[in-house]
Coordinates of C-alpha atoms in Angstrom, one line a residue:
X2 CA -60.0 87.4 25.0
X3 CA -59.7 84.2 23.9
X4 CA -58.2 83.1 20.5
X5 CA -61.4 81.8 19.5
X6 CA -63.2 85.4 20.0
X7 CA -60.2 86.8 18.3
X8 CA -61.1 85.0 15.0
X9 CA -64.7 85.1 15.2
X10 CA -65.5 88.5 16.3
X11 CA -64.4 91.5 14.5
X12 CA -65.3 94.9 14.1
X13 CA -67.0 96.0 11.1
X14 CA -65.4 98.7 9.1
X15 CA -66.3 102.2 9.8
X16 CA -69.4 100.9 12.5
X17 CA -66.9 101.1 15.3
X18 CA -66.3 105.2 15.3
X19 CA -70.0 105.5 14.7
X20 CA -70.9 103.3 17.4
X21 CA -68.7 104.9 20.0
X22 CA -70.0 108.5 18.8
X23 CA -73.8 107.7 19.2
X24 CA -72.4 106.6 23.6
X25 CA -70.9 109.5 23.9
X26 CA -72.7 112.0 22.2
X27 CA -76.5 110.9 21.0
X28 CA -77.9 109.2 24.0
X29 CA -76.9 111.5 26.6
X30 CA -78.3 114.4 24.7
X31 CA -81.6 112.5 24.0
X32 CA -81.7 111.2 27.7
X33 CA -80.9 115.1 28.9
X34 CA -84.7 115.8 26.7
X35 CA -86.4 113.2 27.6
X36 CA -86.0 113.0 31.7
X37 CA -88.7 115.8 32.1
X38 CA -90.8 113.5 30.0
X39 CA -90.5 110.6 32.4
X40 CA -89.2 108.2 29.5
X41 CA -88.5 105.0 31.5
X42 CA -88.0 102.8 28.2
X43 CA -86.4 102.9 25.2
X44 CA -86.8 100.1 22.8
X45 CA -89.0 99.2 20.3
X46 CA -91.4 97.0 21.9
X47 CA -93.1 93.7 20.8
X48 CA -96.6 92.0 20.5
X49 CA -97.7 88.8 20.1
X50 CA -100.9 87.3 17.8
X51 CA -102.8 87.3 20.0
X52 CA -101.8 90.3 21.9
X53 CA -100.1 89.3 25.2
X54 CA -102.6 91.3 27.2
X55 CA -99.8 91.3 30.0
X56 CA -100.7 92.6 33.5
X57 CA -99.4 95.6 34.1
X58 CA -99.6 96.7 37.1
X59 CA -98.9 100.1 38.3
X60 CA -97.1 101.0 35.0
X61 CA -98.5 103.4 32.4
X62 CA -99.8 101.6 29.2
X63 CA -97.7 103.6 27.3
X64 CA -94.6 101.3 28.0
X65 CA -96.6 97.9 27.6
X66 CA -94.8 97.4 24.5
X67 CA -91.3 97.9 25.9
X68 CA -92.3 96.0 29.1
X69 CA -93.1 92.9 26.9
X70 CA -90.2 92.7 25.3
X71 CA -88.4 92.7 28.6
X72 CA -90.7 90.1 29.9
X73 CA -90.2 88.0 27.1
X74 CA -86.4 87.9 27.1
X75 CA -86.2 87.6 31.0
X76 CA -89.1 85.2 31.6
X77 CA -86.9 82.3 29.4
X78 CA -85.6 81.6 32.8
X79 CA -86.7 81.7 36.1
X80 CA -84.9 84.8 38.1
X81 CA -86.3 84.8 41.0
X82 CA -84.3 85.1 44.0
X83 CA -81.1 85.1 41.8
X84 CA -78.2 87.9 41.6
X85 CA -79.4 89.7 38.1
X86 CA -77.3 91.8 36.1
X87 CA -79.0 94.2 33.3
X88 CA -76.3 95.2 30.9
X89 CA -77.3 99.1 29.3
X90 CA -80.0 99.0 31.4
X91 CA -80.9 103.0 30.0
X92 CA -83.5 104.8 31.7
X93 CA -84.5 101.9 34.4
X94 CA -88.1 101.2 33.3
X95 CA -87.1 97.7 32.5
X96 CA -85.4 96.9 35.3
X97 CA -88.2 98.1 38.0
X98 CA -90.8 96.2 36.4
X99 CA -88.8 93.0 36.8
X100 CA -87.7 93.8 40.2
X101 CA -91.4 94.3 40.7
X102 CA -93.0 91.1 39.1
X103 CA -90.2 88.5 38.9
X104 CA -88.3 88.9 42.0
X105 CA -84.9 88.4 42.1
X106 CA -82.8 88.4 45.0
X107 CA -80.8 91.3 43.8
X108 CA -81.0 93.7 40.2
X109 CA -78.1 95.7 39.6
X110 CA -78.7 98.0 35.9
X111 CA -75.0 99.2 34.7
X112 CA -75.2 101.8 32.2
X113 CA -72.4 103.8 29.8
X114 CA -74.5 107.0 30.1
X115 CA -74.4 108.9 32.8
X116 CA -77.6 111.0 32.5
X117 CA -79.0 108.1 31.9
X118 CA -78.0 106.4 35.2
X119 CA -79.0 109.4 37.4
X120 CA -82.3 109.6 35.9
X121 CA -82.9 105.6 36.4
X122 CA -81.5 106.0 40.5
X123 CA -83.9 108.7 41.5
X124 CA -86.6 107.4 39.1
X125 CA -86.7 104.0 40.5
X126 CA -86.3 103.3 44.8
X127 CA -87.3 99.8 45.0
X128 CA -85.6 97.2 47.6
X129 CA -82.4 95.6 45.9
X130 CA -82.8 97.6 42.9
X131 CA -79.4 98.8 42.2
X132 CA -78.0 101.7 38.7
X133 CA -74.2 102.1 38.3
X134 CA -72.3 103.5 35.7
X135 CA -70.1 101.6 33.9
X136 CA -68.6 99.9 30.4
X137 CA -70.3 96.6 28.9
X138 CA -66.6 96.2 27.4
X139 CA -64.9 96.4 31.1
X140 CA -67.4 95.5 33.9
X141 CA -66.4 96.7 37.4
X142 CA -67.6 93.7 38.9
X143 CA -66.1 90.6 39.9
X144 CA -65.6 87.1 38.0
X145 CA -68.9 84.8 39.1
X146 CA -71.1 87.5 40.3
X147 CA -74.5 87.1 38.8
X148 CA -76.7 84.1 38.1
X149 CA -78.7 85.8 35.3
X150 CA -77.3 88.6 32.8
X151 CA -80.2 90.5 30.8
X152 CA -79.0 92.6 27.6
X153 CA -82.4 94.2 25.5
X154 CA -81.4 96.1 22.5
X155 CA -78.3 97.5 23.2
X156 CA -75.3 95.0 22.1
X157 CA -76.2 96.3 18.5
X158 CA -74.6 99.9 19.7
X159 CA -71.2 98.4 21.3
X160 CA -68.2 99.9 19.4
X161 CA -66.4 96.4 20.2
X162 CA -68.7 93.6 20.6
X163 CA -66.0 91.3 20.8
X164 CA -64.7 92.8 24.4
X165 CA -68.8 92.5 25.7
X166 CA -69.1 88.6 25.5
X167 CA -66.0 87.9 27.2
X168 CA -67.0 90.3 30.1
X169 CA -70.4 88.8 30.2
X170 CA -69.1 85.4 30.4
X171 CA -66.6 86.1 32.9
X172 CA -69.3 88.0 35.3
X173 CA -71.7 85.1 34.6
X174 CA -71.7 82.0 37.4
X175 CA -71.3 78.5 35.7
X176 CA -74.8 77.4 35.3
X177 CA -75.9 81.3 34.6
X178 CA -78.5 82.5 32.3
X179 CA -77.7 84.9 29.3
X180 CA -80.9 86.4 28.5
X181 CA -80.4 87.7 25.4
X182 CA -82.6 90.4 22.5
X183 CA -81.3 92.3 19.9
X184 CA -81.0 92.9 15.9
X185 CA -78.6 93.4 13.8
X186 CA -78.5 94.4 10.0
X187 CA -77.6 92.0 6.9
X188 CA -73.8 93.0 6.6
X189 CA -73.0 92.0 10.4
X190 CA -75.0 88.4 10.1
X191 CA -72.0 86.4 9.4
X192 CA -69.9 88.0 12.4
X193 CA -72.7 88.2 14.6
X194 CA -73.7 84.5 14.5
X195 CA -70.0 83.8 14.8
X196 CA -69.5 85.3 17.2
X197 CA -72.4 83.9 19.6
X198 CA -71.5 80.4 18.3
X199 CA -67.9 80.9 19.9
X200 CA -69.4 81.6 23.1
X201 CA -68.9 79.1 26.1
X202 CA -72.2 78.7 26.8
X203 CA -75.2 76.4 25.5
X204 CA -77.9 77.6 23.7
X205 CA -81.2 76.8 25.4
X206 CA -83.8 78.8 22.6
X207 CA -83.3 81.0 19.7
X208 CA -85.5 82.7 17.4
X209 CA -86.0 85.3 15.2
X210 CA -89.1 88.1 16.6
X211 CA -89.1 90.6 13.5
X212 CA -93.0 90.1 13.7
X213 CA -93.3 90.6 17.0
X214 CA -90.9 93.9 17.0
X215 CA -93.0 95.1 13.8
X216 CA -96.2 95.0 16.1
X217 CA -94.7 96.7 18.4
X218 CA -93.2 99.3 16.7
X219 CA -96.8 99.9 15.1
X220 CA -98.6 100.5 18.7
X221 CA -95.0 102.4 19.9
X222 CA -93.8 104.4 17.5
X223 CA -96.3 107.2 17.5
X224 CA -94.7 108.1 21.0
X225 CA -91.0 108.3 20.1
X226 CA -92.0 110.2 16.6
X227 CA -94.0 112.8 19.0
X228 CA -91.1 113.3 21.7
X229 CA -88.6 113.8 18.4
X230 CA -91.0 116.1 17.4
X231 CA -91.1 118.1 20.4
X232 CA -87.1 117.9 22.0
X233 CA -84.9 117.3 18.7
X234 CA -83.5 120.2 17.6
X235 CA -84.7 120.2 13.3
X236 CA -81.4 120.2 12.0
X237 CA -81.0 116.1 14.1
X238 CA -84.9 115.2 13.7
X239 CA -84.3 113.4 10.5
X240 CA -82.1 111.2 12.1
X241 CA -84.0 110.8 15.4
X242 CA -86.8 110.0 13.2
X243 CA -84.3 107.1 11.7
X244 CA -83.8 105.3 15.0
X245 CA -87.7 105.4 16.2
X246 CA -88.8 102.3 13.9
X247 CA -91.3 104.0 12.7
X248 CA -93.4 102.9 10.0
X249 CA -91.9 104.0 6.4
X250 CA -88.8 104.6 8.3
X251 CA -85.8 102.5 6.4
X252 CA -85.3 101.1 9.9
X253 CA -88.9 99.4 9.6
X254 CA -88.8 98.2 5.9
X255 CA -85.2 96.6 6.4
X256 CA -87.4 94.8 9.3
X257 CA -89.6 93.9 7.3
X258 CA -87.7 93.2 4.0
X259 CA -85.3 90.8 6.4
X260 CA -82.3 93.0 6.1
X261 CA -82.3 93.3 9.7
X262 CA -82.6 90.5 11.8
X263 CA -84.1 91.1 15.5
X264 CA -83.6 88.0 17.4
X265 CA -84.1 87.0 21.2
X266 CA -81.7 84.0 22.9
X267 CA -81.0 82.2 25.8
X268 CA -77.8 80.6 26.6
X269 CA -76.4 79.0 29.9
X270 CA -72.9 79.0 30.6
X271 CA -71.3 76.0 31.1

């Protein structure tokens, strides 16, 4: 790590045990209740004014909300026929729709859960469409091997951000595309923004989508409140209930009050 990520990126108090607990523990067991569901996506989803009204395809309209998201972050560059990389790529359903629609020469998903990675490799057999399990803070792949690196809503859940950017930058060719989406709450601003400003790469867009995450979590929510309902033991459905975004949830009024910040980015390495 470089000195400049040393200064700029630190962990936040207690956020780092927490963090780590929710990987080991609190996905798995959610993915483990959810497979028999077919839950392909997990974020919160995003609309436009006016709505996107984004073709679809052979997907369910259940996951347009998710899917726009994705196409929004990945569409701020052109991917096709270049070497993707989807860091926490979760259940898959991102991933195959932009193997399907954008084309890339290669998509490989790496994942920290190992339910999660299973589910995405039988769930999803599409030509170079590739799920391995591994750590966003120690990639197993090579320096220079991808033209395009895609991280949706998962940076947020890193015990050590600071180890993730330097292993995205050192995966990522010169001339490479970070394609970036994620929030973050009031008390990690400071470090956050920091810590992207120390980056070795250029930023290309930036803006904040809280809107656009609030309409989605409004068409999406229902869905993720339901499965809670049905697969969360009671004794954890207060807390599952936390992480859906629903409406009234303190998750959606800090999203609305501006005490969380959900932002998308695109950088290019230099």
């Amino acid at each position: 790590m470089t000195s400049t990520f040393r200064k700029y990126v630190k962990p936040v108090g207690s956020y780092s045990w927490f963090k780590a607990t929710m990987n080991k523990y609190w996905y798995p067991f959610i993915t483990r209740r959810w497979n028999k569901e077919d839950v392909t996506l997990l974020n919160w989803g995003y609309e436009e004014d006016p709505p996107m009204g984004l073709p679809l395809g052979d997907e369910p309209d259940r996951n347009r909300y998710c899917i726009q998201l994705y196409h929004r972050t990945a569409t701020q560059a052109d991917i096709s026929g270049k070497h993707v990389l989807e860091v926490s790529s979760g259940h898959g359903g991102g991933a195959a729709y932009l193997v399907r629609t954008l084309h890339p020469a290669s998509y490989t998903g790496l994942d920290f859960n190992p339910d999660g990675v299973k589910f995405a490799q039988a769930r999803h057999n599409l030509p170079g469409l590739d799920f391995v399990h591994g750590n966003a803070e120690s990639m197993p792949f090579p320096d220079n091997s991808f033209d395009a690196v895609i991280n949706v809503e998962a940076s947020h859940a890193y015990p050590h951000f600071e180890r993730f950017l330097p292993e995205l930058t050192r995966v990522l060719r010169p001339g490479g595309h970070f394609l970036y989406a994620d929030f973050r709450g009031f008390l990690e601003y400071d470090a956050w923004d920091a810590a992207l400003a120390a980056l070795p790469m250029r930023v290309v867009s930036k803006r904040e989508i809280n809107t656009e995450v609030l309409r989605g979590l409004d068409k999406n929510s229902a869905r993720y409140l339901d499965l809670v309902g049905r697969h969360v033991p009671a004794v954890l459905q207060s807390f599952g209930r936390l992480f859906s975004g629903a409406p009234g949830t303190l998750m959606y009024r800090e999203l609305q009050r501006g005490r969380l910040s959900y932002r998308m980015y695109h950088f290019i390495k230099d």
